[in-house]
Coordinates of C-alpha atoms in Angstrom, one line a residue:
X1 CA 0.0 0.0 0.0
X2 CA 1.0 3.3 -0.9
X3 CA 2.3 5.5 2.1
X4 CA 3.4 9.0 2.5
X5 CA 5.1 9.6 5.3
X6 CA 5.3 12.5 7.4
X7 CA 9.2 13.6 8.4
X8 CA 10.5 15.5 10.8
X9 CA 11.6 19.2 10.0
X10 CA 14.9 19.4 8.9
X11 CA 16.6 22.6 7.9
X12 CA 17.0 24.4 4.8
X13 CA 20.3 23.6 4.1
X14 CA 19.9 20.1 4.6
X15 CA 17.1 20.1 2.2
X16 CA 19.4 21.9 -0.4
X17 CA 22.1 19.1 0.4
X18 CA 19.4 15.9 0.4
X19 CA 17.6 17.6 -3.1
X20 CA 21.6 18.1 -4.8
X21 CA 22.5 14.3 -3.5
X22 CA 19.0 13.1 -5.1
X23 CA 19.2 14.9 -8.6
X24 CA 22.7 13.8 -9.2
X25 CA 21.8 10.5 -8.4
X26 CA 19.0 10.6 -11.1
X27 CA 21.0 11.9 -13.5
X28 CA 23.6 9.0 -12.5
X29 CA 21.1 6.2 -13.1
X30 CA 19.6 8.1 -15.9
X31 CA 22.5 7.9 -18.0
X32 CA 23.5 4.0 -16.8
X33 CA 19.9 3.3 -18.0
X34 CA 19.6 4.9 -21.7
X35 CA 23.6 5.4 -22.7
X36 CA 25.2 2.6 -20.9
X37 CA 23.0 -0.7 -21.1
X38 CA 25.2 -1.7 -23.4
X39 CA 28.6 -3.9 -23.0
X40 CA 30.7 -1.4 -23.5
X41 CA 30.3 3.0 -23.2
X42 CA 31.6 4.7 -25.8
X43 CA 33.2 8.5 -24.5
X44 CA 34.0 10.2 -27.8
X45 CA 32.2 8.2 -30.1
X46 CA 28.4 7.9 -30.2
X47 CA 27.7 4.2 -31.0
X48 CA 25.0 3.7 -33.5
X49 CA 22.6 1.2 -33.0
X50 CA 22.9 -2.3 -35.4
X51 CA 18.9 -2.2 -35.2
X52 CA 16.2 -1.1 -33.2
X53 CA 12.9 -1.7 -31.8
X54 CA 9.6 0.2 -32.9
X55 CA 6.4 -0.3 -31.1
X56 CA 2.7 0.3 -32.1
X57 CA -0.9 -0.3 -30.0
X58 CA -2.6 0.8 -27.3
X59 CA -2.4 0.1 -23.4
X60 CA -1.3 -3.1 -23.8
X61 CA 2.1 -2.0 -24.8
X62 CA 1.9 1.7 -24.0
X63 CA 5.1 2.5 -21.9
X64 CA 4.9 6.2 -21.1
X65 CA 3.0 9.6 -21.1
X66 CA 2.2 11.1 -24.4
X67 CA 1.6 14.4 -25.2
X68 CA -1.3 16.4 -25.6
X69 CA -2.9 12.6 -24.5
X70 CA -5.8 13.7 -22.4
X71 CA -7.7 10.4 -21.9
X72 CA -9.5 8.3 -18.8
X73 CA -7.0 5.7 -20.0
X74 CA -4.5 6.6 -17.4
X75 CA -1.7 4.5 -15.7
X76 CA 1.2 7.2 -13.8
X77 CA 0.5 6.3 -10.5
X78 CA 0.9 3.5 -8.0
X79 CA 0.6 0.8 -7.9
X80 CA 1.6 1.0 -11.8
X81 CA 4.9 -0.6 -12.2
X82 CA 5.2 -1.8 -8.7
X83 CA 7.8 -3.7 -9.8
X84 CA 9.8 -1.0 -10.8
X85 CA 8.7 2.4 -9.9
X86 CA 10.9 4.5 -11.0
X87 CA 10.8 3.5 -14.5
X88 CA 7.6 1.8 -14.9
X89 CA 4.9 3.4 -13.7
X90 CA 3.5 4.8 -17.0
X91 CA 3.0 1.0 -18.0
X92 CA -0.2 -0.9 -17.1
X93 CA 1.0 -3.7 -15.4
X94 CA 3.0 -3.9 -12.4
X95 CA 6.1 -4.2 -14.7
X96 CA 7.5 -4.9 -17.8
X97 CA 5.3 -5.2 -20.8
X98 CA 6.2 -7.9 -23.8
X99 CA 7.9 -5.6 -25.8
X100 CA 10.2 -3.6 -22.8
X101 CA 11.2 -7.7 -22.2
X102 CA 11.9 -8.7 -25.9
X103 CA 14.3 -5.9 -26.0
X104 CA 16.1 -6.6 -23.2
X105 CA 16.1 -10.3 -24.7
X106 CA 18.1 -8.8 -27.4
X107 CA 20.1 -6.7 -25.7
X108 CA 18.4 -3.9 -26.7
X109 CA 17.4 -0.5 -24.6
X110 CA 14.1 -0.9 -23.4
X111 CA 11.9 1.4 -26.1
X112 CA 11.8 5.1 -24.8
X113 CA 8.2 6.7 -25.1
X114 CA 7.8 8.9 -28.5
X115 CA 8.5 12.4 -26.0
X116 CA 11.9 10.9 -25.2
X117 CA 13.1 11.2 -28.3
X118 CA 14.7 14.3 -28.1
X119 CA 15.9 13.4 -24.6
X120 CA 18.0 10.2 -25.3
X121 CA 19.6 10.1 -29.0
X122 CA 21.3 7.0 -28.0
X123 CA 18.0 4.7 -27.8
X124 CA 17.4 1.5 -29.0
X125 CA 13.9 1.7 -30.0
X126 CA 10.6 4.1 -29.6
X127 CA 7.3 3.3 -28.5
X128 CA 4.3 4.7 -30.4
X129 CA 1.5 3.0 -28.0
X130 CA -1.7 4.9 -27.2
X131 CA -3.9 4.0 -24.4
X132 CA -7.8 3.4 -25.9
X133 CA -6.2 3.5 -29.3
X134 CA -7.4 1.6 -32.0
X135 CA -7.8 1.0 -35.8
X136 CA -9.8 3.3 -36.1
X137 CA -9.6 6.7 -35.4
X138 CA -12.9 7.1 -33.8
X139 CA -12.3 3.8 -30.9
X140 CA -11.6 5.3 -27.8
X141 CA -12.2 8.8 -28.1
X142 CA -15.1 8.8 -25.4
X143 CA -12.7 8.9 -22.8
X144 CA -10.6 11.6 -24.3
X145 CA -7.6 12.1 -26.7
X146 CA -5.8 9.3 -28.1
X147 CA -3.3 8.1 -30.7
X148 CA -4.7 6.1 -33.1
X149 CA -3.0 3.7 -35.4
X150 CA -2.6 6.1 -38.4
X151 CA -1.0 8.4 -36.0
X152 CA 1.5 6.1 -34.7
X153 CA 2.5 5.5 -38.1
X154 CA 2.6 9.3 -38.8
X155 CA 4.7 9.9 -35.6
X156 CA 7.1 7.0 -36.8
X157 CA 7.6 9.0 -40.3
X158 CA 8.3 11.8 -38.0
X159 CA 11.2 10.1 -36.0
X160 CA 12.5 9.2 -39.5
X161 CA 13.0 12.1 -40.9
X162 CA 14.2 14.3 -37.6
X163 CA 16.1 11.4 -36.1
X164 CA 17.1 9.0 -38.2
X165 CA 18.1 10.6 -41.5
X166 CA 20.4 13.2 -39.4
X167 CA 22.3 10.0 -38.0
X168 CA 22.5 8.1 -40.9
X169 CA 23.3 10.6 -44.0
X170 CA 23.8 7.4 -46.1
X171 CA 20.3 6.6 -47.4
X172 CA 21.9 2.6 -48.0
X173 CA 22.8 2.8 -44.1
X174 CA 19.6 3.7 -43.1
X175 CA 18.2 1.4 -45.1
X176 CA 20.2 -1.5 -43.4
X177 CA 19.4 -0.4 -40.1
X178 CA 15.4 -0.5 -40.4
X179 CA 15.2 -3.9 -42.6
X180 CA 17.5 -5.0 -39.7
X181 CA 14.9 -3.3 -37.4
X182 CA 11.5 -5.2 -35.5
X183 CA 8.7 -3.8 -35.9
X184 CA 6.0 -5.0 -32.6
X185 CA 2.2 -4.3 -33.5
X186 CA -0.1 -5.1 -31.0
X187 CA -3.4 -3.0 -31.8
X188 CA -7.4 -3.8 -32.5
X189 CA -8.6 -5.1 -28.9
X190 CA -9.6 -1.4 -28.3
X191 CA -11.9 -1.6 -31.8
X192 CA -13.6 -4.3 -29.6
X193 CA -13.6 -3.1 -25.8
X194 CA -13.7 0.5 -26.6
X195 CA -16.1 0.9 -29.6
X196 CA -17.8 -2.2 -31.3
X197 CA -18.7 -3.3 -27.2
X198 CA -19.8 0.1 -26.5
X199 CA -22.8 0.5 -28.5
X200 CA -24.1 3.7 -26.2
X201 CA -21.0 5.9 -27.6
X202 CA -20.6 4.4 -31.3
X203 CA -22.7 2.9 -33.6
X204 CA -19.9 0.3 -35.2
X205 CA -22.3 -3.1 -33.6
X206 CA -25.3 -1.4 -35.4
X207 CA -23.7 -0.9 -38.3
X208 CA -21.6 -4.2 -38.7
X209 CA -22.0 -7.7 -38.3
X210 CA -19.3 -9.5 -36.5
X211 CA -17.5 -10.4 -39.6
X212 CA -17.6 -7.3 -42.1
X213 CA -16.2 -5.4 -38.5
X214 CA -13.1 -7.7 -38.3
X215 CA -12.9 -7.5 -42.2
X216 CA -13.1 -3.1 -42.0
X217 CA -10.4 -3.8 -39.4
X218 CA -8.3 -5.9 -41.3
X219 CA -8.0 -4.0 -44.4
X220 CA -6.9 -0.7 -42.8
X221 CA -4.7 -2.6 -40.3
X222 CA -3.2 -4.0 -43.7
X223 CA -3.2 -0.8 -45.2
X224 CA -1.2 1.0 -42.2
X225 CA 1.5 -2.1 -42.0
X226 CA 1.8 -1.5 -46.3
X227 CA 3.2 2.3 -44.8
X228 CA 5.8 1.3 -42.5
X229 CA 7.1 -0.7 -45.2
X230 CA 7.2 2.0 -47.6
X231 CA 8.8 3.9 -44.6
X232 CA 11.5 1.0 -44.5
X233 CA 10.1 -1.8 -42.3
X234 CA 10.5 -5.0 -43.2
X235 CA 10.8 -7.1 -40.1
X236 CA 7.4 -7.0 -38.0
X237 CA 5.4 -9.3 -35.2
X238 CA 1.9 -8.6 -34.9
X239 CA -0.1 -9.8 -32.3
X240 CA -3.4 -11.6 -32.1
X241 CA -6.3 -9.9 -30.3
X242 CA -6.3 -12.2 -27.1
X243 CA -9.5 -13.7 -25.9
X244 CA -11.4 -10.3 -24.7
X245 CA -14.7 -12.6 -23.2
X246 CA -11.9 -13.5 -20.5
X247 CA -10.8 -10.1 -19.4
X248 CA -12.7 -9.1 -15.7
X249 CA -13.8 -5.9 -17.5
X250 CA -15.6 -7.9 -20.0
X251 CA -17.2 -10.1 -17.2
X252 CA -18.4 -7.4 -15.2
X253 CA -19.8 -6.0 -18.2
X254 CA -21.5 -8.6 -19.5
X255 CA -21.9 -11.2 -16.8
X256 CA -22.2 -14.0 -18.3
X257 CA -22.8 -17.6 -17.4
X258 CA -20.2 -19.4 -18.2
X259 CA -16.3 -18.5 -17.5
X260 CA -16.0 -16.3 -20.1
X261 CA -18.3 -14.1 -22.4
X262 CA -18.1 -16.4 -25.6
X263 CA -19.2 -13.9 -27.5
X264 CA -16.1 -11.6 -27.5
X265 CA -14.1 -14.1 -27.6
X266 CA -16.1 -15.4 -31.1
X267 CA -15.4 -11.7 -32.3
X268 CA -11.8 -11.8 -31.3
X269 CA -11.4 -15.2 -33.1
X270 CA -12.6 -14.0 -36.4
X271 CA -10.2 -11.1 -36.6
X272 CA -7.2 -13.6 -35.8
X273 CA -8.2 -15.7 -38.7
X274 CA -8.7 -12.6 -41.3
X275 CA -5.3 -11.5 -39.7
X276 CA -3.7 -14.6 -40.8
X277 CA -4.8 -14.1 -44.1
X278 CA -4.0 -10.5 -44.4
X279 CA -0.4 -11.5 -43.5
X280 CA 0.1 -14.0 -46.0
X281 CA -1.2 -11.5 -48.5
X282 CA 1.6 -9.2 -47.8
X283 CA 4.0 -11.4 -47.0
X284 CA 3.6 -12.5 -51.2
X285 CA 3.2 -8.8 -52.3
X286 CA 5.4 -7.2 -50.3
X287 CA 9.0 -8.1 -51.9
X288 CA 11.9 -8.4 -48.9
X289 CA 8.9 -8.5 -45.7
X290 CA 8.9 -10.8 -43.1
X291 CA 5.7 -11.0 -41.1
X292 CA 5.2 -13.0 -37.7
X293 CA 2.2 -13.6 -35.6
X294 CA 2.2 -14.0 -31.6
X295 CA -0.7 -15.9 -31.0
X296 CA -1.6 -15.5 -28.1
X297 CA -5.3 -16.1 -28.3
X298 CA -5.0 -19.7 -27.2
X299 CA -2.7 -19.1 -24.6
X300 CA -4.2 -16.7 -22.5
X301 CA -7.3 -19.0 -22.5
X302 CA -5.2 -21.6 -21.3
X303 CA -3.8 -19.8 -18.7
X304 CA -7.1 -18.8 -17.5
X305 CA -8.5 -22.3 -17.9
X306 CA -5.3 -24.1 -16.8
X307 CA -3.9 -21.7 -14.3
X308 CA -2.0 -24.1 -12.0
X309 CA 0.1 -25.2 -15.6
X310 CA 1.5 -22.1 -15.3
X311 CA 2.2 -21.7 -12.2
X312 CA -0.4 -18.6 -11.3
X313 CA -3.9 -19.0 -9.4
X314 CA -6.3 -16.5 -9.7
X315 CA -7.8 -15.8 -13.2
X316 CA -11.4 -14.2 -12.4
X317 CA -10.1 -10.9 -10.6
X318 CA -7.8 -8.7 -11.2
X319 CA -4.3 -7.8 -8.5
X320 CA -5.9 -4.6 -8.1
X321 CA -8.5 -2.5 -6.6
X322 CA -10.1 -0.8 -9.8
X323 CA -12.2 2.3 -9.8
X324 CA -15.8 2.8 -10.3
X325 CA -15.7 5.1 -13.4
X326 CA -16.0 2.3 -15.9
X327 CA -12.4 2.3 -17.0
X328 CA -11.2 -0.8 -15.3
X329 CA -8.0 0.5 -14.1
X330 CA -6.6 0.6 -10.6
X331 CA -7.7 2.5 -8.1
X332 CA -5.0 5.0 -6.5
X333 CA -4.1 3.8 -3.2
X334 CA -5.4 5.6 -0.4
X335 CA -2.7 8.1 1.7
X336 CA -1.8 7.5 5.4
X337 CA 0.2 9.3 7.3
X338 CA 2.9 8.3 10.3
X339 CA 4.5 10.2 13.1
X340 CA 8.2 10.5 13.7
X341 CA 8.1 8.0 16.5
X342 CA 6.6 5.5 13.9
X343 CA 8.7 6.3 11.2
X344 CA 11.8 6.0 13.2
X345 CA 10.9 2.6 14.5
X346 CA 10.7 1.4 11.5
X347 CA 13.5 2.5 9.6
X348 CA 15.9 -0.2 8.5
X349 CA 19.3 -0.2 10.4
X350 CA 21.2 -1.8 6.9
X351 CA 23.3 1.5 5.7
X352 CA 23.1 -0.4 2.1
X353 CA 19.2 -0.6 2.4
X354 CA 18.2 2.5 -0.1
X355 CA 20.7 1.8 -2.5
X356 CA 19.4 -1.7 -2.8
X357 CA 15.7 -0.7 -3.0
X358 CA 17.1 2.1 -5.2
X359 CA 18.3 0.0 -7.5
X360 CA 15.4 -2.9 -7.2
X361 CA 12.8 -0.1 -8.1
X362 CA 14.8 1.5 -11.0
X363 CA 16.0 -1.5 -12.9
X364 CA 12.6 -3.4 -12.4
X365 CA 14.6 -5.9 -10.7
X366 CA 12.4 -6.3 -7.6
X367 CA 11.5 -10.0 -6.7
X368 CA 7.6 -10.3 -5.5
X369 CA 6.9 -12.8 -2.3
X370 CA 5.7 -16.6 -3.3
X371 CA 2.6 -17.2 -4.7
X372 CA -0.4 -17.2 -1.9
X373 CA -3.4 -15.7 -2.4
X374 CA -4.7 -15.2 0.7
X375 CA -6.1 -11.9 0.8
X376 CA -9.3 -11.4 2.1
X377 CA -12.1 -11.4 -0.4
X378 CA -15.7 -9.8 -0.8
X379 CA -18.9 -12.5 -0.1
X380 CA -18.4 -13.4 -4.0
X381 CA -15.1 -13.7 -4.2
X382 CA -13.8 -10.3 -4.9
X383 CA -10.2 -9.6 -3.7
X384 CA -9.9 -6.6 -1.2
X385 CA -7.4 -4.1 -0.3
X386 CA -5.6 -1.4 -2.8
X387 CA -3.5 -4.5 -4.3
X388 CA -2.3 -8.0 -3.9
X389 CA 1.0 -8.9 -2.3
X390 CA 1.0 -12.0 -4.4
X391 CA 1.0 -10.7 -8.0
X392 CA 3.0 -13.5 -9.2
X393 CA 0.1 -15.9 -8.7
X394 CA -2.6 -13.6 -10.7
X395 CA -3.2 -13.3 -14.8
X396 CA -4.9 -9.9 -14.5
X397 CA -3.1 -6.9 -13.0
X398 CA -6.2 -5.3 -13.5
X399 CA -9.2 -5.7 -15.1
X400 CA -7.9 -5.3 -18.7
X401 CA -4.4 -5.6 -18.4
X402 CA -1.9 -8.8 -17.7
X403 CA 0.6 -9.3 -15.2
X404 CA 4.1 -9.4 -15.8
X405 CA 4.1 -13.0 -14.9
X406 CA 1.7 -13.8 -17.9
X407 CA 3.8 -11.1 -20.2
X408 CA 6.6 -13.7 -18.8
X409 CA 5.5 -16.9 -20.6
X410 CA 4.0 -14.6 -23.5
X411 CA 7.9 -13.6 -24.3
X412 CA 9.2 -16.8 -23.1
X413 CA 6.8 -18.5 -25.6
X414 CA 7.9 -16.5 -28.5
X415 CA 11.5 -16.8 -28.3
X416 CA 11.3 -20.8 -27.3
X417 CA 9.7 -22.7 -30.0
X418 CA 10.7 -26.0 -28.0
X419 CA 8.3 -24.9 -25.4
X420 CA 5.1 -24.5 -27.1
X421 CA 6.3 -21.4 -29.1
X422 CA 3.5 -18.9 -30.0
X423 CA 5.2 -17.0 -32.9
X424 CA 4.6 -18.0 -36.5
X425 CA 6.2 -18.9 -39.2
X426 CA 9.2 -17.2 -36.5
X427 CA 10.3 -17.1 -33.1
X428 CA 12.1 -14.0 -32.6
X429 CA 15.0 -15.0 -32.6
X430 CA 15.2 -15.9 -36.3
X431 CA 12.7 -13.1 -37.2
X432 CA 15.9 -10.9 -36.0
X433 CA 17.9 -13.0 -37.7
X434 CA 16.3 -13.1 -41.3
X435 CA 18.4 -11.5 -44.1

């Protein structure tokens, strides 16, 4: 639970000294993080990137404030990247999404947000994710501003020509570096949960059957992945829309009878298979492209079916307390305040105690307790509190967003064939490694 705590007065230039020792500190870690992730720093030369990694969608993947992105679809506070609070708490999980672990598979910087541009040239990769963003430009925009696919793509273009070109003058070179470059889409569950399931602010279920909706989404999704290869990609995974009927927000929505609402997840199903097909399509027409899928549609049902396979428990609510306003995101925990006399009692006594926490928080390197879940729960079944202690041991973080456990085996999945790999006709791995 969240906690501000009251301290005792201290003077001003103590204050001075503690705020000087903090900022340098940031700064410090700062430029560890995004300059020297790699093997090696570099002091007179800037090393340029072999490849990087661009990412597209919406919450799912969505690692950081954007601008001018007033929208209900809000992560920023606790508990937000729990895991790693310093760096994390724009995601919506309690740590790292899929694509912040595939780069770090890689050795890769984990993406930077598209504001950060300008704040880190030496990145590895940008991240274009929206919150509530869609397909279409319309999903979404009843809870405020958002960045739609099309605009992703136009912010990509953007980074191109203000970034990229600049630091590689040789159009060949910059050629090489984005064919050698992943591109990670993982956009259309917002068409579904934010529009085509919200018939009281759009009119896409009245206006579409099931089928022609997937098909609308498919040919503009097509159309938008027919840019960034124009704009040089030639390398991308695209992921499946996962099984929406299982998702608590979908439930609570819907409440249906059995586990899951069936109904979303027949509407999910038929965009996977139109997907499919789209790929192939461009696959043949697109000379030079390389297209994987992540497939996670089976998957996440599984986990939710066959938690204990996995090693996870709870699949009907989500780690956190969520809010009332329809959103399904977590509640903010509640402020409490301690005296001195608490405070002091319990400090740690380990001098090296900060630093470790420091560095736990900052590098997302924190280790959650063993799986229990023993919290105490509502008279059907809800969870209580502001969030669980045992977040390794649930599927939802919170009631449309996975944990970093199930991001975990999503990754793990697509990089290990051997182990029931997800990602086809690739893993990763060779998708990287395709010339």
């Amino acid at each position: 639970m969240l906690q501000l705590i009251k301290t005792p007065a201290v003077s001003i230039s103590s204050q001075i000294k503690m705020a000087r020792t903090f900022f340098l500190l940031v700064n410090v870690l700062l430029c560890v993080h995004h300059i020297c992730l790699s093997k090696t720093c570099r002091a007179e030369e800037e090393e340029k990137p072999s490849r990087y990694l661009f990412v597209f969608g919406d919450s799912t993947v969505d690692s950081g404030p954007k601008k001018d992105h007033e929208t209900g679809m809000r992560a920023g506070h606790s508990p937000y990247g729990i895991e790693c609070q310093w760096y994390g708490k724009f995601r919506f999980t309690n740590g790292w999404t899929v694509p912040d672990m595939i780069a770090l598979k890689l050795n890769l910087t984990v993406p930077v947000s598209s504001v950060e541009v300008k704040l880190f040239p030496r990145y590895n990769g940008v991240n274009y994710a929206s919150a509530s963003a869609g397909i279409l430009p319309e999903t979404g925009t009843a809870l405020g501003t958002n960045y739609c696919m099309e605009k992703q793509v136009g912010f990509f273009k953007e980074t191109l020509e203000k970034f990229l070109r600049p630091k590689f003058p040789s159009p060949e070179e910059l050629s090489k570096r984005l064919s050698d470059s992943i591109f990670v889409i993982n956009i259309g569950s917002s068409d579904y949960i934010f529009n085509y399931l919200q018939p009281s602010d759009y009119n896409s279920s009245r206006q579409y059957s099931g089928d022609a909706f997937a098909e609308l989404l498919i040919t503009k999704l097509g159309n938008h992945l027919e840019d960034l290869y124009n704009l040089g990609a030639r390398k991308m995974l695209i992921f499946e829309i996962g099984p929406l009927g299982c998702l608590p927000y979908i439930i609570n929505k819907f409440n249906p009878r059995e586990r899951c609402f069936e109904d979303a997840n027949k509407l999910a199903s038929i965009f996977n298979e139109k997907l499919e097909t789209k790929l192939k399509e461009l696959s043949g027409k697109l000379n030079g492209s390389t297209f994987a899928t992540a497939k996670t549609f089976h998957l996440i049902k599984d986990i939710v079916e066959n938690p204990f396979d996995y090693g996870l428990q709870e699949t009907r609510w989500p780690c956190c307390a969520t809010q009332e306003n329809g959103t399904g995101l977590c509640k903010e925990p509640k402020i409490h305040y301690m005296s001195p006399e608490t405070i002091a009692k319990l400090r740690p006594t380990d001098p090296s105690y900060y630093e470790k926490q420091f560095r736990r928080d900052y590098f997302c390197t924190r280790s959650p307790p063993p799986p229990k879940v023993t919290r105490p729960r509502t008279s059907i079944g809800k969870p209580e509190g502001d969030v669980c202690e045992d977040r390794e041991a649930f599927v939802f973080w919170d009631e449309l967003h996975l944990t970093a456990a199930v991001n975990r085996i999503i990754m793990d999945k697509c990089f290990h064939p051997a182990s029931g790999g997800i990602c086809s006709p690739y893993d990763i791995y060779q998708l990287a490694n395709q010339r």
